[in-house]
mmCIF file of C-alpha atoms in Angstrom:
data_model
loop_
_atom_site.group_PDB
_atom_site.id
_atom_site.type_symbol
_atom_site.label_atom_id
_atom_site.label_comp_id
_atom_site.label_asym_id
_atom_site.label_seq_id
_atom_site.Cartn_x
_atom_site.Cartn_y
_atom_site.Cartn_z
ATOM 1 C CA MET A 1 84.107 115.340 119.012
ATOM 2 C CA ASN A 2 85.078 114.866 115.370
ATOM 3 C CA ASN A 3 84.146 111.446 114.036
ATOM 4 C CA ASN A 4 84.624 111.993 110.296
ATOM 5 C CA PHE A 5 86.628 109.258 108.623
ATOM 6 C CA ALA A 6 87.966 108.896 105.079
ATOM 7 C CA LEU A 7 88.903 105.383 104.052
ATOM 8 C CA ILE A 8 90.981 104.682 100.942
ATOM 9 C CA ILE A 9 89.575 101.231 100.285
ATOM 10 C CA GLY A 10 91.643 100.005 97.383
ATOM 11 C CA ALA A 11 92.311 98.408 95.145
ATOM 12 C CA MET A 12 95.637 96.745 95.886
ATOM 13 C CA LYS A 13 98.528 97.934 93.669
ATOM 14 C CA CYS A 14 96.515 100.904 92.440
ATOM 15 C CA GLY A 15 98.404 103.748 94.099
ATOM 16 C CA THR A 16 96.810 103.704 97.547
ATOM 17 C CA THR A 17 100.117 104.390 99.301
ATOM 18 C CA SER A 18 100.935 107.416 97.149
ATOM 19 C CA LEU A 19 97.395 108.770 97.510
ATOM 20 C CA PHE A 20 97.528 108.321 101.276
ATOM 21 C CA HIS A 21 100.770 110.281 101.575
ATOM 22 C CA TYR A 22 99.524 113.064 99.292
ATOM 23 C CA LEU A 23 96.361 113.569 101.332
ATOM 24 C CA ALA A 24 98.198 113.215 104.655
ATOM 25 C CA GLU A 25 99.969 116.469 103.839
ATOM 26 C CA HIS A 26 96.700 118.432 104.042
ATOM 27 C CA PRO A 27 96.533 120.418 107.312
ATOM 28 C CA GLN A 28 92.871 119.545 107.882
ATOM 29 C CA ILE A 29 93.466 115.787 107.500
ATOM 30 C CA THR A 30 95.007 113.608 110.182
ATOM 31 C CA ALA A 31 96.670 110.438 108.877
ATOM 32 C CA ALA A 32 96.590 107.145 110.772
ATOM 33 C CA SER A 33 99.852 106.230 112.481
ATOM 34 C CA ASP A 34 99.724 103.011 110.452
ATOM 35 C CA LYS A 35 98.610 103.640 106.867
ATOM 36 C CA GLU A 36 96.977 100.197 106.711
ATOM 37 C CA PRO A 37 95.479 99.354 110.118
ATOM 38 C CA HIS A 38 93.113 96.750 108.566
ATOM 39 C CA PHE A 39 90.877 97.431 111.569
ATOM 40 C CA PHE A 40 87.615 96.276 109.994
ATOM 41 C CA SER A 41 89.163 93.281 108.232
ATOM 42 C CA GLU A 42 89.435 91.408 111.514
ATOM 43 C CA GLU A 43 86.369 89.836 113.076
ATOM 44 C CA SER A 44 87.877 90.467 116.530
ATOM 45 C CA ASN A 45 87.511 94.226 115.962
ATOM 46 C CA SER A 46 83.848 94.081 114.961
ATOM 47 C CA GLU A 47 82.526 94.748 118.451
ATOM 48 C CA LYS A 48 85.168 97.234 119.552
ATOM 49 C CA LYS A 49 83.997 100.717 120.367
ATOM 50 C CA LEU A 50 84.614 103.834 118.319
ATOM 51 C CA ASP A 51 87.196 105.060 120.849
ATOM 52 C CA LYS A 52 89.433 102.117 119.940
ATOM 53 C CA TYR A 53 89.284 103.098 116.284
ATOM 54 C CA ARG A 54 89.808 106.813 117.012
ATOM 55 C CA SER A 55 92.994 105.965 118.925
ATOM 56 C CA LEU A 56 94.715 105.239 115.591
ATOM 57 C CA TRP A 57 95.052 109.009 115.044
ATOM 58 C CA GLN A 58 96.581 111.982 116.801
ATOM 59 C CA TRP A 59 93.692 114.410 116.625
ATOM 60 C CA GLN A 60 94.259 118.165 116.670
ATOM 61 C CA PRO A 61 91.642 120.974 116.730
ATOM 62 C CA GLU A 62 92.287 121.853 113.063
ATOM 63 C CA HIS A 63 91.596 118.326 111.837
ATOM 64 C CA ARG A 64 88.289 117.689 110.118
ATOM 65 C CA VAL A 65 88.886 114.213 108.696
ATOM 66 C CA ALA A 66 90.826 111.115 109.772
ATOM 67 C CA LEU A 67 92.447 109.147 106.947
ATOM 68 C CA GLU A 68 93.496 105.531 106.569
ATOM 69 C CA ALA A 69 94.122 103.220 103.600
ATOM 70 C CA SER A 70 93.508 99.492 104.048
ATOM 71 C CA THR A 71 93.394 97.573 100.777
ATOM 72 C CA THR A 72 91.924 94.518 102.534
ATOM 73 C CA TYR A 73 88.646 96.448 102.739
ATOM 74 C CA THR A 74 88.030 95.579 99.074
ATOM 75 C CA MET A 75 89.410 92.054 98.960
ATOM 76 C CA HIS A 76 86.124 90.191 99.027
ATOM 77 C CA PRO A 77 85.733 87.214 99.288
ATOM 78 C CA LYS A 78 89.151 86.737 100.933
ATOM 79 C CA TYR A 79 88.116 89.248 103.602
ATOM 80 C CA GLU A 80 84.394 89.023 104.197
ATOM 81 C CA ASP A 81 81.867 91.320 105.901
ATOM 82 C CA VAL A 82 84.149 94.380 105.958
ATOM 83 C CA PRO A 83 81.494 96.915 104.833
ATOM 84 C CA GLU A 84 79.051 95.386 107.307
ATOM 85 C CA ARG A 85 81.486 95.870 110.196
ATOM 86 C CA ILE A 86 82.050 99.493 109.216
ATOM 87 C CA ALA A 87 78.294 100.090 108.947
ATOM 88 C CA ARG A 88 77.820 98.811 112.500
ATOM 89 C CA VAL A 89 79.948 101.641 113.914
ATOM 90 C CA LYS A 90 77.614 104.183 115.489
ATOM 91 C CA ASP A 91 78.042 107.970 115.692
ATOM 92 C CA ALA A 92 80.630 108.104 112.904
ATOM 93 C CA ASP A 93 80.600 109.501 109.374
ATOM 94 C CA PHE A 94 82.456 107.393 106.819
ATOM 95 C CA ARG A 95 83.442 108.413 103.314
ATOM 96 C CA PHE A 96 85.289 106.148 100.934
ATOM 97 C CA ILE A 97 87.846 106.717 98.187
ATOM 98 C CA TYR A 98 88.131 103.830 95.754
ATOM 99 C CA ILE A 99 91.111 104.060 93.420
ATOM 100 C CA MET A 100 91.326 101.717 90.424
ATOM 101 C CA ARG A 101 93.856 100.897 87.736
ATOM 102 C CA HIS A 102 93.936 99.212 84.344
ATOM 103 C CA PRO A 103 93.311 95.595 85.399
ATOM 104 C CA PHE A 104 96.183 94.139 83.352
ATOM 105 C CA LEU A 105 98.669 96.547 84.938
ATOM 106 C CA ARG A 106 97.203 95.884 88.382
ATOM 107 C CA VAL A 107 97.689 92.135 87.951
ATOM 108 C CA GLU A 108 101.253 92.571 86.671
ATOM 109 C CA SER A 109 102.070 94.784 89.649
ATOM 110 C CA HIS A 110 100.458 92.266 91.981
ATOM 111 C CA ILE A 111 102.640 89.476 90.589
ATOM 112 C CA ARG A 112 105.707 91.702 90.939
ATOM 113 C CA HIS A 113 104.746 92.344 94.561
ATOM 114 C CA LEU A 114 104.372 88.617 95.265
ATOM 115 C CA LEU A 115 107.772 87.865 93.723
ATOM 116 C CA ALA A 116 109.345 90.534 95.926
ATOM 117 C CA GLU A 117 107.695 88.845 98.903
ATOM 118 C CA GLY A 118 109.378 85.561 98.011
ATOM 119 C CA TYR A 119 106.531 83.687 96.285
ATOM 120 C CA GLN A 120 107.783 81.277 93.626
ATOM 121 C CA ASN A 121 104.524 80.220 91.948
ATOM 122 C CA THR A 122 102.216 83.199 91.527
ATOM 123 C CA VAL A 123 99.745 81.708 89.029
ATOM 124 C CA GLU A 124 97.443 80.100 91.605
ATOM 125 C CA VAL A 125 97.645 83.109 93.906
ATOM 126 C CA ILE A 126 96.699 85.538 91.140
ATOM 127 C CA GLU A 127 93.766 83.353 90.093
ATOM 128 C CA GLU A 128 92.555 83.333 93.680
ATOM 129 C CA HIS A 129 92.934 87.116 93.971
ATOM 130 C CA LEU A 130 91.621 88.113 90.550
ATOM 131 C CA ALA A 131 88.422 89.222 92.286
ATOM 132 C CA PHE A 132 90.379 92.265 93.499
ATOM 133 C CA SER A 133 90.189 93.536 89.906
ATOM 134 C CA GLU A 134 86.424 93.091 89.812
ATOM 135 C CA TYR A 135 85.964 96.701 90.779
ATOM 136 C CA ALA A 136 82.188 96.920 90.336
ATOM 137 C CA ARG A 137 81.716 93.793 92.426
ATOM 138 C CA GLN A 138 83.716 95.300 95.282
ATOM 139 C CA LEU A 139 81.908 98.641 94.966
ATOM 140 C CA ASP A 140 78.414 97.138 94.996
ATOM 141 C CA ARG A 141 78.762 96.060 98.606
ATOM 142 C CA TYR A 142 79.659 99.559 99.806
ATOM 143 C CA VAL A 143 77.015 101.283 97.715
ATOM 144 C CA GLU A 144 74.334 98.984 99.122
ATOM 145 C CA LEU A 145 75.209 99.936 102.709
ATOM 146 C CA PHE A 146 76.399 103.546 102.439
ATOM 147 C CA GLY A 147 74.962 104.947 99.195
ATOM 148 C CA ARG A 148 76.720 106.118 96.055
ATOM 149 C CA ASP A 149 77.243 109.665 97.346
ATOM 150 C CA ARG A 150 79.597 108.410 100.076
ATOM 151 C CA ILE A 151 82.049 106.912 97.586
ATOM 152 C CA HIS A 152 84.526 108.838 95.424
ATOM 153 C CA LEU A 153 85.877 106.970 92.416
ATOM 154 C CA LEU A 154 89.358 107.650 91.089
ATOM 155 C CA LEU A 155 91.617 106.122 88.449
ATOM 156 C CA LEU A 156 95.344 105.850 89.098
ATOM 157 C CA GLU A 157 95.957 107.006 85.530
ATOM 158 C CA ASP A 158 94.089 110.268 86.209
ATOM 159 C CA LEU A 159 95.947 110.783 89.484
ATOM 160 C CA GLN A 160 99.262 110.331 87.678
ATOM 161 C CA ASN A 161 98.355 112.695 84.836
ATOM 162 C CA ASN A 162 96.638 115.446 86.855
ATOM 163 C CA PRO A 163 97.458 114.973 90.548
ATOM 164 C CA GLN A 164 96.550 118.465 91.758
ATOM 165 C CA THR A 165 93.188 118.390 89.978
ATOM 166 C CA GLU A 166 92.273 114.957 91.307
ATOM 167 C CA LEU A 167 93.368 115.822 94.847
ATOM 168 C CA CYS A 168 91.272 118.993 94.680
ATOM 169 C CA ARG A 169 88.225 116.899 93.786
ATOM 170 C CA ILE A 170 88.898 114.568 96.692
ATOM 171 C CA CYS A 171 89.181 117.523 99.062
ATOM 172 C CA GLN A 172 85.809 118.796 97.859
ATOM 173 C CA PHE A 173 84.360 115.347 98.449
ATOM 174 C CA LEU A 174 85.808 115.236 101.976
ATOM 175 C CA GLY A 175 84.744 118.774 102.873
ATOM 176 C CA VAL A 176 88.255 120.143 103.473
ATOM 177 C CA ASP A 177 89.978 123.133 101.877
ATOM 178 C CA SER A 178 90.123 122.316 98.161
ATOM 179 C CA ASP A 179 92.405 125.273 97.376
ATOM 180 C CA TYR A 180 95.314 123.660 99.210
ATOM 181 C CA ILE A 181 98.391 123.191 96.999
ATOM 182 C CA PHE A 182 100.012 119.820 97.568
ATOM 183 C CA GLY A 183 103.800 119.813 97.569
ATOM 184 C CA ASN A 184 104.767 116.135 97.288
ATOM 185 C CA ILE A 185 102.829 115.068 94.208
ATOM 186 C CA ASP A 186 106.053 114.156 92.388
ATOM 187 C CA LEU A 187 106.660 111.377 94.910
ATOM 188 C CA VAL A 188 105.548 107.884 93.878
ATOM 189 C CA MET A 189 105.374 105.367 96.704
ATOM 190 C CA ASN A 190 105.774 101.596 96.221
ATOM 191 C CA SER A 191 106.741 102.014 92.567
ATOM 192 C CA LYS A 192 108.590 99.278 90.680
ATOM 193 C CA SER A 193 111.934 100.908 91.506
ATOM 194 C CA THR A 194 111.287 101.200 95.256
ATOM 195 C CA LEU A 195 109.614 97.797 95.604
ATOM 196 C CA ASN A 196 112.820 96.077 94.574
ATOM 197 C CA LEU A 197 114.306 95.778 98.053
ATOM 198 C CA HIS A 198 116.282 92.769 99.175
ATOM 199 C CA PRO A 199 113.872 90.172 100.693
ATOM 200 C CA THR A 200 115.793 90.232 103.981
ATOM 201 C CA ILE A 201 115.332 94.002 104.241
ATOM 202 C CA ARG A 202 111.607 93.592 103.583
ATOM 203 C CA GLN A 203 111.372 91.042 106.398
ATOM 204 C CA ILE A 204 113.218 93.341 108.809
ATOM 205 C CA TYR A 205 110.921 96.246 107.953
ATOM 206 C CA ARG A 206 107.903 94.162 109.015
ATOM 207 C CA ILE A 207 109.163 94.089 112.608
ATOM 208 C CA PRO A 208 106.737 96.412 114.475
ATOM 209 C CA THR A 209 109.472 98.457 116.167
ATOM 210 C CA VAL A 210 111.385 98.965 112.918
ATOM 211 C CA LYS A 211 108.170 99.812 111.083
ATOM 212 C CA SER A 212 107.243 102.408 113.718
ATOM 213 C CA ILE A 213 110.660 104.075 113.487
ATOM 214 C CA GLY A 214 110.433 104.071 109.690
ATOM 215 C CA ARG A 215 107.167 106.020 109.797
ATOM 216 C CA LEU A 216 108.941 108.874 111.583
ATOM 217 C CA ILE A 217 111.087 109.474 108.498
ATOM 218 C CA PRO A 218 109.459 111.747 105.878
ATOM 219 C CA PRO A 219 108.394 109.737 102.794
ATOM 220 C CA LYS A 220 110.659 111.621 100.376
ATOM 221 C CA ILE A 221 113.751 110.929 102.514
ATOM 222 C CA ARG A 222 112.647 107.346 103.117
ATOM 223 C CA GLN A 223 112.454 106.737 99.368
ATOM 224 C CA LYS A 224 116.062 107.921 98.946
ATOM 225 C CA LEU A 225 117.211 105.601 101.723
ATOM 226 C CA TYR A 226 115.855 102.631 99.771
ATOM 227 C CA ASN A 227 118.421 103.037 96.957
ATOM 228 C CA PRO A 228 121.431 101.379 98.652
ATOM 229 C CA LEU A 229 119.153 98.591 99.947
ATOM 230 C CA LYS A 230 117.914 97.389 96.574
ATOM 231 C CA SER A 231 118.652 93.842 95.537
ATOM 232 C CA GLY A 232 119.679 94.908 92.044
ATOM 233 C CA LYS A 233 117.277 92.453 90.404
ATOM 234 C CA ILE A 234 114.449 94.062 88.460
ATOM 235 C CA GLN A 235 111.326 91.904 88.335
ATOM 236 C CA ASP A 236 110.024 92.566 84.846
ATOM 237 C CA VAL A 237 106.535 91.054 84.726
ATOM 238 C CA ARG A 238 104.492 91.095 81.528
ATOM 239 C CA LEU A 239 101.275 89.196 80.928
ATOM 240 C CA SER A 240 101.222 87.153 77.747
ATOM 241 C CA ASP A 241 98.568 87.810 75.105
ATOM 242 C CA ARG A 242 96.844 84.599 76.171
ATOM 243 C CA ASP A 243 96.886 85.637 79.825
ATOM 244 C CA ARG A 244 95.284 88.936 78.868
ATOM 245 C CA GLU A 245 92.580 87.176 76.906
ATOM 246 C CA ILE A 246 91.747 84.919 79.854
ATOM 247 C CA ILE A 247 91.712 87.780 82.359
ATOM 248 C CA PHE A 248 89.612 90.002 80.100
ATOM 249 C CA GLU A 249 87.084 87.214 79.538
ATOM 250 C CA ARG A 250 86.766 86.830 83.313
ATOM 251 C CA LEU A 251 86.520 90.565 83.994
ATOM 252 C CA GLN A 252 84.430 91.702 81.022
ATOM 253 C CA PRO A 253 81.008 91.493 82.760
ATOM 254 C CA ASP A 254 82.340 93.431 85.727
ATOM 255 C CA LEU A 255 83.987 96.045 83.509
ATOM 256 C CA ALA A 256 80.734 96.494 81.605
ATOM 257 C CA LYS A 257 78.923 97.142 84.884
ATOM 258 C CA LEU A 258 81.671 99.496 86.030
ATOM 259 C CA GLN A 259 81.054 101.596 82.935
ATOM 260 C CA ALA A 260 77.252 101.347 82.822
ATOM 261 C CA THR A 261 76.513 101.720 86.536
ATOM 262 C CA TYR A 262 79.439 103.710 87.901
ATOM 263 C CA GLY A 263 80.318 105.840 84.882
ATOM 264 C CA VAL A 264 83.932 104.725 84.530
ATOM 265 C CA ASP A 265 84.773 105.059 80.841
ATOM 266 C CA VAL A 266 86.539 101.722 80.553
ATOM 267 C CA ALA A 267 86.625 101.753 76.767
ATOM 268 C CA GLN A 268 88.235 105.196 76.584
ATOM 269 C CA LYS A 269 90.431 105.222 79.690
ATOM 270 C CA TRP A 270 91.788 101.697 79.492
ATOM 271 C CA LYS A 271 91.244 100.927 75.789
ATOM 272 C CA LEU A 272 89.290 97.798 76.648
ATOM 273 C CA PRO A 273 86.546 96.898 74.166
ATOM 274 C CA LEU A 274 83.318 95.931 75.913
ATOM 275 C CA SER A 275 81.394 94.829 72.825
#
């Protein structure tokens, strides 16, 4: 029985939805019926058997890897003990894909997401969730339990600039056919333009039955269906220079570790000075 799992573990607003749908196209990868099951984020699931987790997928003989993408897996300390719960699962092989983004752009996108959800005051929420941009801090917990070789690091900027190359590298990491040519790499999920749905429509889509029906529609068609449902109000969020200074001061130690320990060229890729 195949018990190989690939978990896209974050970070939030870093392209996890697009990456999930790209990889789901691969014939040797089976995608979870719910992209974000958040299975290991809930304490109630910690003692459930592997069969319960495996039931999230429709396994076929050609499938080598089962894929999901739950951003709550790297939202420590809001969601605690997630890596520990995963590590307690016996007779399963887990590999992790951690996708990151320029922290300023991630925060702006996060604020935009909260506004679309109906939040009025996002300042306190962002301060509480700024840990989601402490990428090295989130990674440390997985490396300690699973080892560095079980984690593939990816930048959203690289995925956007060279999608086929980055997907090929992920396939090599997962042990599936890396010569596969992906056909939907021009599709961007949850972008600024598609996030701008009317709040009422967003609430309706959260209904489990509606959400299940929506998953049956191919992503490219689903994106086109969003157009007539948009609210018409573009949430243009830009951090002020002062906000950037405060965020960078908070994140600088983590960014330095991300570069020194994990080899992410923060200074070059994101133009963030570390000295």
